[in-house]
Amino acid sequence: NAGVMQNPRHLVRRRGQEARLRCSPMKGHSHVYWYRQLPEEGLKFMVYLQKENIIDESGMPKERFSAEFPKEGPSILRIQQVVRGDSAAYFCASSSGTNTDTQYFGPGTRLTVL
Amino acid sequence: DQQVKQNSPSLSVQEGRISILNCDYTNSMFDYFLWYKKYPAEGPTFLISISSIKDKNEDGRFTVFLNKSAKHLSLHIVPSQPGDSAVYFCVSRNSGGSNYKLTFGKGTLLTVNP
């Protein structure tokens, strides 16, 4: 009974490169959320997706960041032209049918931008 | 503008004693509160929650108290065990349309000494 899976666990990129973070929700979950944790901070909401739909991306920077949750396959958080300030831990969470259900978090991807 | 405040970055207690973690919030729209626990290199794990219509919720060794007039909640762990050593996040959730959006405090690192 696998939980939320994220890969890679660690990702190192140079400034200007692209970062792709993947999240596979728990089995049976169709709601996915991405959060970012900067050093010494709490997690901050970025985006909420259901299959093939972005429901709320109000927490995501307007430029360089995008997210998708295709009909098949994992959810992807994509960061183009990374900058040092993008260095953070990125957590994915999933929940079952209703969006008020408990969110279960993956182990996170730690992105380091050199 | 931090809407959920955990003013103690760290707390150290002896095994068997009570741990009390505190949290204050500023947004009156928050109607549901959760505590998540996080071990290093893992994602946050749901621990316990409380609705704003209640003032106490208990689950085994964990009890959450809510003082709505003071916009304050606390998590009590008794008796504390070394395995409870982790970062504890106070989390709130809006009422209304964006109730999927979790707002995290910065966390309190609890260390339980044997």
PDB file of C-alpha atoms in Angstrom:
ATOM      1  CA  ASN A   1       0.000   0.000   0.000  1.00  0.00           C
ATOM      2  CA  ALA A   2       2.417   2.622  -1.271  1.00  0.00           C
ATOM      3  CA  GLY A   3       2.156   6.176  -0.073  1.00  0.00           C
ATOM      4  CA  VAL A   4       2.840   9.308  -2.079  1.00  0.00           C
ATOM      5  CA  MET A   5       5.975   8.872  -4.160  1.00  0.00           C
ATOM      6  CA  GLN A   6       8.244  11.660  -5.283  1.00  0.00           C
ATOM      7  CA  ASN A   7      11.311  11.550  -7.456  1.00  0.00           C
ATOM      8  CA  PRO A   8      13.991  12.439  -7.592  1.00  0.00           C
ATOM      9  CA  ARG A   9      14.653  12.871  -3.882  1.00  0.00           C
ATOM     10  CA  HIS A  10      17.549  15.205  -4.583  1.00  0.00           C
ATOM     11  CA  LEU A  11      18.087  17.302  -7.675  1.00  0.00           C
ATOM     12  CA  VAL A  12      21.007  19.576  -8.433  1.00  0.00           C
ATOM     13  CA  ARG A  13      20.753  22.086 -11.256  1.00  0.00           C
ATOM     14  CA  ARG A  14      22.863  24.961 -12.487  1.00  0.00           C
ATOM     15  CA  ARG A  15      21.313  28.368 -12.941  1.00  0.00           C
ATOM     16  CA  GLY A  16      19.339  28.528 -16.169  1.00  0.00           C
ATOM     17  CA  GLN A  17      18.615  24.816 -16.392  1.00  0.00           C
ATOM     18  CA  GLU A  18      15.211  23.176 -16.081  1.00  0.00           C
ATOM     19  CA  ALA A  19      14.021  21.143 -13.110  1.00  0.00           C
ATOM     20  CA  ARG A  20      11.297  18.498 -13.359  1.00  0.00           C
ATOM     21  CA  LEU A  21       9.832  17.088 -10.171  1.00  0.00           C
ATOM     22  CA  ARG A  22       7.519  14.096 -10.234  1.00  0.00           C
ATOM     23  CA  CYS A  23       4.783  13.019  -7.872  1.00  0.00           C
ATOM     24  CA  SER A  24       2.722   9.843  -7.890  1.00  0.00           C
ATOM     25  CA  PRO A  25      -0.271  10.151  -5.551  1.00  0.00           C
ATOM     26  CA  MET A  26      -1.514   7.422  -3.285  1.00  0.00           C
ATOM     27  CA  LYS A  27      -3.553   4.767  -5.013  1.00  0.00           C
ATOM     28  CA  GLY A  28      -7.120   5.937  -5.454  1.00  0.00           C
ATOM     29  CA  HIS A  29      -6.283   9.610  -4.899  1.00  0.00           C
ATOM     30  CA  SER A  30      -7.182  12.037  -7.631  1.00  0.00           C
ATOM     31  CA  HIS A  31      -6.281  15.321  -5.916  1.00  0.00           C
ATOM     32  CA  VAL A  32      -2.679  16.524  -5.898  1.00  0.00           C
ATOM     33  CA  TYR A  33      -1.148  19.526  -4.148  1.00  0.00           C
ATOM     34  CA  TRP A  34       2.347  20.979  -4.364  1.00  0.00           C
ATOM     35  CA  TYR A  35       3.984  22.880  -1.524  1.00  0.00           C
ATOM     36  CA  ARG A  36       7.374  24.534  -1.244  1.00  0.00           C
ATOM     37  CA  GLN A  37       9.464  24.835   1.895  1.00  0.00           C
ATOM     38  CA  LEU A  38      12.221  27.422   1.909  1.00  0.00           C
ATOM     39  CA  PRO A  39      14.946  27.139   4.574  1.00  0.00           C
ATOM     40  CA  GLU A  40      13.714  27.975   8.087  1.00  0.00           C
ATOM     41  CA  GLU A  41      10.136  28.354   6.816  1.00  0.00           C
ATOM     42  CA  GLY A  42       6.921  26.381   6.884  1.00  0.00           C
ATOM     43  CA  LEU A  43       5.469  24.754   3.796  1.00  0.00           C
ATOM     44  CA  LYS A  44       3.680  27.116   1.429  1.00  0.00           C
ATOM     45  CA  PHE A  45       0.895  26.116  -0.933  1.00  0.00           C
ATOM     46  CA  MET A  46       1.717  26.380  -4.619  1.00  0.00           C
ATOM     47  CA  VAL A  47      -0.867  24.592  -6.729  1.00  0.00           C
ATOM     48  CA  TYR A  48      -3.831  22.196  -6.566  1.00  0.00           C
ATOM     49  CA  LEU A  49      -4.589  19.840  -9.433  1.00  0.00           C
ATOM     50  CA  GLN A  50      -7.063  17.150 -10.282  1.00  0.00           C
ATOM     51  CA  LYS A  51      -6.626  14.812 -13.227  1.00  0.00           C
ATOM     52  CA  GLU A  52      -6.008  16.958 -16.329  1.00  0.00           C
ATOM     53  CA  ASN A  53      -7.125  20.125 -14.535  1.00  0.00           C
ATOM     54  CA  ILE A  54      -5.417  22.902 -12.623  1.00  0.00           C
ATOM     55  CA  ILE A  55      -7.861  23.933  -9.917  1.00  0.00           C
ATOM     56  CA  ASP A  56      -5.844  26.613  -8.110  1.00  0.00           C
ATOM     57  CA  GLU A  57      -2.375  27.859  -8.997  1.00  0.00           C
ATOM     58  CA  SER A  58      -2.542  31.006  -6.897  1.00  0.00           C
ATOM     59  CA  GLY A  59       0.554  30.081  -4.872  1.00  0.00           C
ATOM     60  CA  MET A  60       2.775  29.479  -7.844  1.00  0.00           C
ATOM     61  CA  PRO A  61       5.121  32.157  -9.229  1.00  0.00           C
ATOM     62  CA  LYS A  62       3.685  33.544 -12.448  1.00  0.00           C
ATOM     63  CA  GLU A  63       6.795  32.930 -14.491  1.00  0.00           C
ATOM     64  CA  ARG A  64       8.990  29.876 -15.007  1.00  0.00           C
ATOM     65  CA  PHE A  65       6.791  27.546 -12.929  1.00  0.00           C
ATOM     66  CA  SER A  66       4.177  25.186 -14.324  1.00  0.00           C
ATOM     67  CA  ALA A  67       2.382  22.066 -13.131  1.00  0.00           C
ATOM     68  CA  GLU A  68       0.382  19.320 -14.721  1.00  0.00           C
ATOM     69  CA  PHE A  69      -1.418  16.144 -13.726  1.00  0.00           C
ATOM     70  CA  PRO A  70      -2.076  14.168 -16.903  1.00  0.00           C
ATOM     71  CA  LYS A  71      -4.662  11.466 -17.316  1.00  0.00           C
ATOM     72  CA  GLU A  72      -1.905   8.873 -17.195  1.00  0.00           C
ATOM     73  CA  GLY A  73       1.290   9.162 -15.202  1.00  0.00           C
ATOM     74  CA  PRO A  74       2.538  11.286 -12.357  1.00  0.00           C
ATOM     75  CA  SER A  75       2.010  14.934 -11.641  1.00  0.00           C
ATOM     76  CA  ILE A  76       4.918  17.098 -12.805  1.00  0.00           C
ATOM     77  CA  LEU A  77       6.137  20.378 -11.350  1.00  0.00           C
ATOM     78  CA  ARG A  78       8.357  22.076 -13.874  1.00  0.00           C
ATOM     79  CA  ILE A  79      10.695  24.974 -13.157  1.00  0.00           C
ATOM     80  CA  GLN A  80      12.329  26.584 -16.145  1.00  0.00           C
ATOM     81  CA  GLN A  81      15.542  28.629 -16.043  1.00  0.00           C
ATOM     82  CA  VAL A  82      16.127  27.932 -12.362  1.00  0.00           C
ATOM     83  CA  VAL A  83      17.666  30.576 -10.106  1.00  0.00           C
ATOM     84  CA  ARG A  84      19.356  30.203  -6.720  1.00  0.00           C
ATOM     85  CA  GLY A  85      16.192  31.349  -4.965  1.00  0.00           C
ATOM     86  CA  ASP A  86      14.399  28.248  -6.251  1.00  0.00           C
ATOM     87  CA  SER A  87      16.528  26.083  -3.941  1.00  0.00           C
ATOM     88  CA  ALA A  88      14.036  24.531  -1.554  1.00  0.00           C
ATOM     89  CA  ALA A  89      12.264  21.330  -0.611  1.00  0.00           C
ATOM     90  CA  TYR A  90       9.225  20.665  -2.778  1.00  0.00           C
ATOM     91  CA  PHE A  91       6.527  18.474  -1.289  1.00  0.00           C
ATOM     92  CA  CYS A  92       3.643  16.844  -3.047  1.00  0.00           C
ATOM     93  CA  ALA A  93       0.499  15.746  -1.227  1.00  0.00           C
ATOM     94  CA  SER A  94      -2.566  13.846  -2.330  1.00  0.00           C
ATOM     95  CA  SER A  95      -6.069  13.305  -1.075  1.00  0.00           C
ATOM     96  CA  SER A  96      -9.065  11.196  -2.065  1.00  0.00           C
ATOM     97  CA  GLY A  97     -12.390  12.312  -3.498  1.00  0.00           C
ATOM     98  CA  THR A  98     -13.212  15.444  -1.553  1.00  0.00           C
ATOM     99  CA  ASN A  99     -10.782  18.315  -1.268  1.00  0.00           C
ATOM    100  CA  THR A 100     -11.235  18.600   2.473  1.00  0.00           C
ATOM    101  CA  ASP A 101      -9.877  15.131   3.095  1.00  0.00           C
ATOM    102  CA  THR A 102      -6.591  14.640   4.875  1.00  0.00           C
ATOM    103  CA  GLN A 103      -3.616  15.423   2.675  1.00  0.00           C
ATOM    104  CA  TYR A 104      -0.892  12.782   2.675  1.00  0.00           C
ATOM    105  CA  PHE A 105       2.576  14.037   1.888  1.00  0.00           C
ATOM    106  CA  GLY A 106       5.405  12.515  -0.058  1.00  0.00           C
ATOM    107  CA  PRO A 107       9.019  12.614   1.149  1.00  0.00           C
ATOM    108  CA  GLY A 108       9.821  15.680  -0.914  1.00  0.00           C
ATOM    109  CA  THR A 109      12.372  16.648  -3.545  1.00  0.00           C
ATOM    110  CA  ARG A 110      15.249  18.783  -2.376  1.00  0.00           C
ATOM    111  CA  LEU A 111      16.285  21.086  -5.205  1.00  0.00           C
ATOM    112  CA  THR A 112      19.684  22.743  -5.068  1.00  0.00           C
ATOM    113  CA  VAL A 113      20.542  25.375  -7.642  1.00  0.00           C
ATOM    114  CA  LEU A 114      24.260  26.049  -8.032  1.00  0.00           C
TER     115      LEU A 114
ATOM    116  CA  ASP B   1       2.532  38.234   6.757  1.00  0.00           C
ATOM    117  CA  GLN B   2       2.535  35.059   8.786  1.00  0.00           C
ATOM    118  CA  GLN B   3      -0.961  33.848   9.557  1.00  0.00           C
ATOM    119  CA  VAL B   4       0.092  30.858  11.658  1.00  0.00           C
ATOM    120  CA  LYS B   5       2.769  31.503  14.235  1.00  0.00           C
ATOM    121  CA  GLN B   6       4.786  29.027  16.202  1.00  0.00           C
ATOM    122  CA  ASN B   7       6.953  31.233  18.362  1.00  0.00           C
ATOM    123  CA  SER B   8       9.113  28.498  19.841  1.00  0.00           C
ATOM    124  CA  PRO B   9      11.552  27.154  17.249  1.00  0.00           C
ATOM    125  CA  SER B  10      12.555  24.352  19.603  1.00  0.00           C
ATOM    126  CA  LEU B  11      11.509  22.567  22.763  1.00  0.00           C
ATOM    127  CA  SER B  12      13.352  20.001  24.847  1.00  0.00           C
ATOM    128  CA  VAL B  13      11.652  17.717  27.399  1.00  0.00           C
ATOM    129  CA  GLN B  14      12.486  14.626  29.395  1.00  0.00           C
ATOM    130  CA  GLU B  15      11.019  11.276  28.483  1.00  0.00           C
ATOM    131  CA  GLY B  16       7.792  10.646  30.383  1.00  0.00           C
ATOM    132  CA  ARG B  17       7.031  14.341  30.928  1.00  0.00           C
ATOM    133  CA  ILE B  18       4.465  16.452  29.098  1.00  0.00           C
ATOM    134  CA  SER B  19       5.327  18.306  25.889  1.00  0.00           C
ATOM    135  CA  ILE B  20       3.264  21.417  25.122  1.00  0.00           C
ATOM    136  CA  LEU B  21       3.571  22.986  21.710  1.00  0.00           C
ATOM    137  CA  ASN B  22       1.860  26.307  21.101  1.00  0.00           C
ATOM    138  CA  CYS B  23       0.443  28.013  18.058  1.00  0.00           C
ATOM    139  CA  ASP B  24      -1.289  31.332  17.361  1.00  0.00           C
ATOM    140  CA  TYR B  25      -3.201  32.337  14.270  1.00  0.00           C
ATOM    141  CA  THR B  26      -4.453  35.626  12.935  1.00  0.00           C
ATOM    142  CA  ASN B  27      -6.991  34.734  10.244  1.00  0.00           C
ATOM    143  CA  SER B  28     -10.570  34.488  11.529  1.00  0.00           C
ATOM    144  CA  MET B  29     -11.515  32.531   8.405  1.00  0.00           C
ATOM    145  CA  PHE B  30      -9.588  29.520   9.607  1.00  0.00           C
ATOM    146  CA  ASP B  31     -12.077  26.929  10.816  1.00  0.00           C
ATOM    147  CA  TYR B  32     -10.077  23.743  10.978  1.00  0.00           C
ATOM    148  CA  PHE B  33      -6.691  23.088  12.499  1.00  0.00           C
ATOM    149  CA  LEU B  34      -4.236  20.257  12.170  1.00  0.00           C
ATOM    150  CA  TRP B  35      -0.904  19.192  13.555  1.00  0.00           C
ATOM    151  CA  TYR B  36       1.596  17.473  11.311  1.00  0.00           C
ATOM    152  CA  LYS B  37       4.785  15.785  12.456  1.00  0.00           C
ATOM    153  CA  LYS B  38       7.903  15.647  10.325  1.00  0.00           C
ATOM    154  CA  TYR B  39      11.015  13.508  10.681  1.00  0.00           C
ATOM    155  CA  PRO B  40      14.202  14.452   8.815  1.00  0.00           C
ATOM    156  CA  ALA B  41      14.219  13.467   5.137  1.00  0.00           C
ATOM    157  CA  GLU B  42      10.514  12.569   5.261  1.00  0.00           C
ATOM    158  CA  GLY B  43       7.327  14.378   4.400  1.00  0.00           C
ATOM    159  CA  PRO B  44       4.938  15.748   7.029  1.00  0.00           C
ATOM    160  CA  THR B  45       2.607  13.164   8.554  1.00  0.00           C
ATOM    161  CA  PHE B  46      -0.868  14.024   9.810  1.00  0.00           C
ATOM    162  CA  LEU B  47      -1.146  13.692  13.580  1.00  0.00           C
ATOM    163  CA  ILE B  48      -4.374  15.156  14.910  1.00  0.00           C
ATOM    164  CA  SER B  49      -6.952  17.796  13.998  1.00  0.00           C
ATOM    165  CA  ILE B  50      -9.671  19.914  15.543  1.00  0.00           C
ATOM    166  CA  SER B  51     -12.656  21.740  14.154  1.00  0.00           C
ATOM    167  CA  SER B  52     -13.406  25.274  15.295  1.00  0.00           C
ATOM    168  CA  ILE B  53     -16.682  24.106  16.827  1.00  0.00           C
ATOM    169  CA  LYS B  54     -14.747  22.115  19.415  1.00  0.00           C
ATOM    170  CA  ASP B  55     -12.267  23.158  22.076  1.00  0.00           C
ATOM    171  CA  LYS B  56     -10.538  19.832  22.612  1.00  0.00           C
ATOM    172  CA  ASN B  57      -9.734  16.679  20.695  1.00  0.00           C
ATOM    173  CA  GLU B  58      -7.892  13.720  22.130  1.00  0.00           C
ATOM    174  CA  ASP B  59      -6.212  10.766  20.448  1.00  0.00           C
ATOM    175  CA  GLY B  60      -4.162   8.540  22.693  1.00  0.00           C
ATOM    176  CA  ARG B  61      -1.190  10.463  24.050  1.00  0.00           C
ATOM    177  CA  PHE B  62      -2.014  13.507  21.896  1.00  0.00           C
ATOM    178  CA  THR B  63      -4.520  16.213  22.788  1.00  0.00           C
ATOM    179  CA  VAL B  64      -5.157  19.435  20.910  1.00  0.00           C
ATOM    180  CA  PHE B  65      -6.794  22.393  22.638  1.00  0.00           C
ATOM    181  CA  LEU B  66      -8.364  25.305  20.793  1.00  0.00           C
ATOM    182  CA  ASN B  67      -9.097  28.706  22.320  1.00  0.00           C
ATOM    183  CA  LYS B  68     -10.975  30.448  19.545  1.00  0.00           C
ATOM    184  CA  SER B  69     -11.369  33.793  21.308  1.00  0.00           C
ATOM    185  CA  ALA B  70      -7.608  33.975  21.821  1.00  0.00           C
ATOM    186  CA  LYS B  71      -6.862  32.481  18.381  1.00  0.00           C
ATOM    187  CA  HIS B  72      -4.583  30.015  20.101  1.00  0.00           C
ATOM    188  CA  LEU B  73      -4.133  26.291  19.994  1.00  0.00           C
ATOM    189  CA  SER B  74      -1.796  23.883  21.671  1.00  0.00           C
ATOM    190  CA  LEU B  75      -0.725  20.287  21.292  1.00  0.00           C
ATOM    191  CA  HIS B  76      -0.094  18.252  24.421  1.00  0.00           C
ATOM    192  CA  ILE B  77       1.863  15.022  24.304  1.00  0.00           C
ATOM    193  CA  VAL B  78       1.848  12.949  27.454  1.00  0.00           C
ATOM    194  CA  PRO B  79       3.850  10.998  28.261  1.00  0.00           C
ATOM    195  CA  SER B  80       6.514  12.121  25.817  1.00  0.00           C
ATOM    196  CA  GLN B  81       8.672   9.430  24.223  1.00  0.00           C
ATOM    197  CA  PRO B  82      12.034   9.677  22.417  1.00  0.00           C
ATOM    198  CA  GLY B  83      10.292   8.620  19.190  1.00  0.00           C
ATOM    199  CA  ASP B  84       8.227  11.802  19.393  1.00  0.00           C
ATOM    200  CA  SER B  85      11.347  13.825  18.594  1.00  0.00           C
ATOM    201  CA  ALA B  86      10.484  15.588  15.342  1.00  0.00           C
ATOM    202  CA  VAL B  87       9.401  18.919  13.912  1.00  0.00           C
ATOM    203  CA  TYR B  88       5.751  19.697  14.633  1.00  0.00           C
ATOM    204  CA  PHE B  89       3.842  21.957  12.302  1.00  0.00           C
ATOM    205  CA  CYS B  90       0.700  23.786  13.290  1.00  0.00           C
ATOM    206  CA  VAL B  91      -1.516  23.955  10.207  1.00  0.00           C
ATOM    207  CA  SER B  92      -4.763  25.737   9.493  1.00  0.00           C
ATOM    208  CA  ARG B  93      -7.372  25.468   6.797  1.00  0.00           C
ATOM    209  CA  ASN B  94      -9.770  28.076   5.456  1.00  0.00           C
ATOM    210  CA  SER B  95     -13.481  27.782   5.535  1.00  0.00           C
ATOM    211  CA  GLY B  96     -15.165  28.312   2.192  1.00  0.00           C
ATOM    212  CA  GLY B  97     -14.067  27.693  -1.350  1.00  0.00           C
ATOM    213  CA  SER B  98     -10.324  27.311  -0.895  1.00  0.00           C
ATOM    214  CA  ASN B  99     -10.522  24.969   2.065  1.00  0.00           C
ATOM    215  CA  TYR B 100      -8.005  22.612   0.476  1.00  0.00           C
ATOM    216  CA  LYS B 101      -5.272  25.193   1.030  1.00  0.00           C
ATOM    217  CA  LEU B 102      -3.193  24.383   4.113  1.00  0.00           C
ATOM    218  CA  THR B 103      -1.327  27.189   5.869  1.00  0.00           C
ATOM    219  CA  PHE B 104       1.696  26.001   7.817  1.00  0.00           C
ATOM    220  CA  GLY B 105       3.538  27.557  10.729  1.00  0.00           C
ATOM    221  CA  LYS B 106       7.330  27.455  10.710  1.00  0.00           C
ATOM    222  CA  GLY B 107       7.408  24.443  12.985  1.00  0.00           C
ATOM    223  CA  THR B 108       8.745  23.584  16.432  1.00  0.00           C
ATOM    224  CA  LEU B 109      11.552  21.071  16.812  1.00  0.00           C
ATOM    225  CA  LEU B 110      10.713  18.812  19.752  1.00  0.00           C
ATOM    226  CA  THR B 111      13.512  16.829  21.339  1.00  0.00           C
ATOM    227  CA  VAL B 112      12.569  14.214  23.913  1.00  0.00           C
ATOM    228  CA  ASN B 113      15.571  13.152  25.957  1.00  0.00           C
ATOM    229  CA  PRO B 114      15.755   9.600  27.341  1.00  0.00           C
TER     230      PRO B 114
END
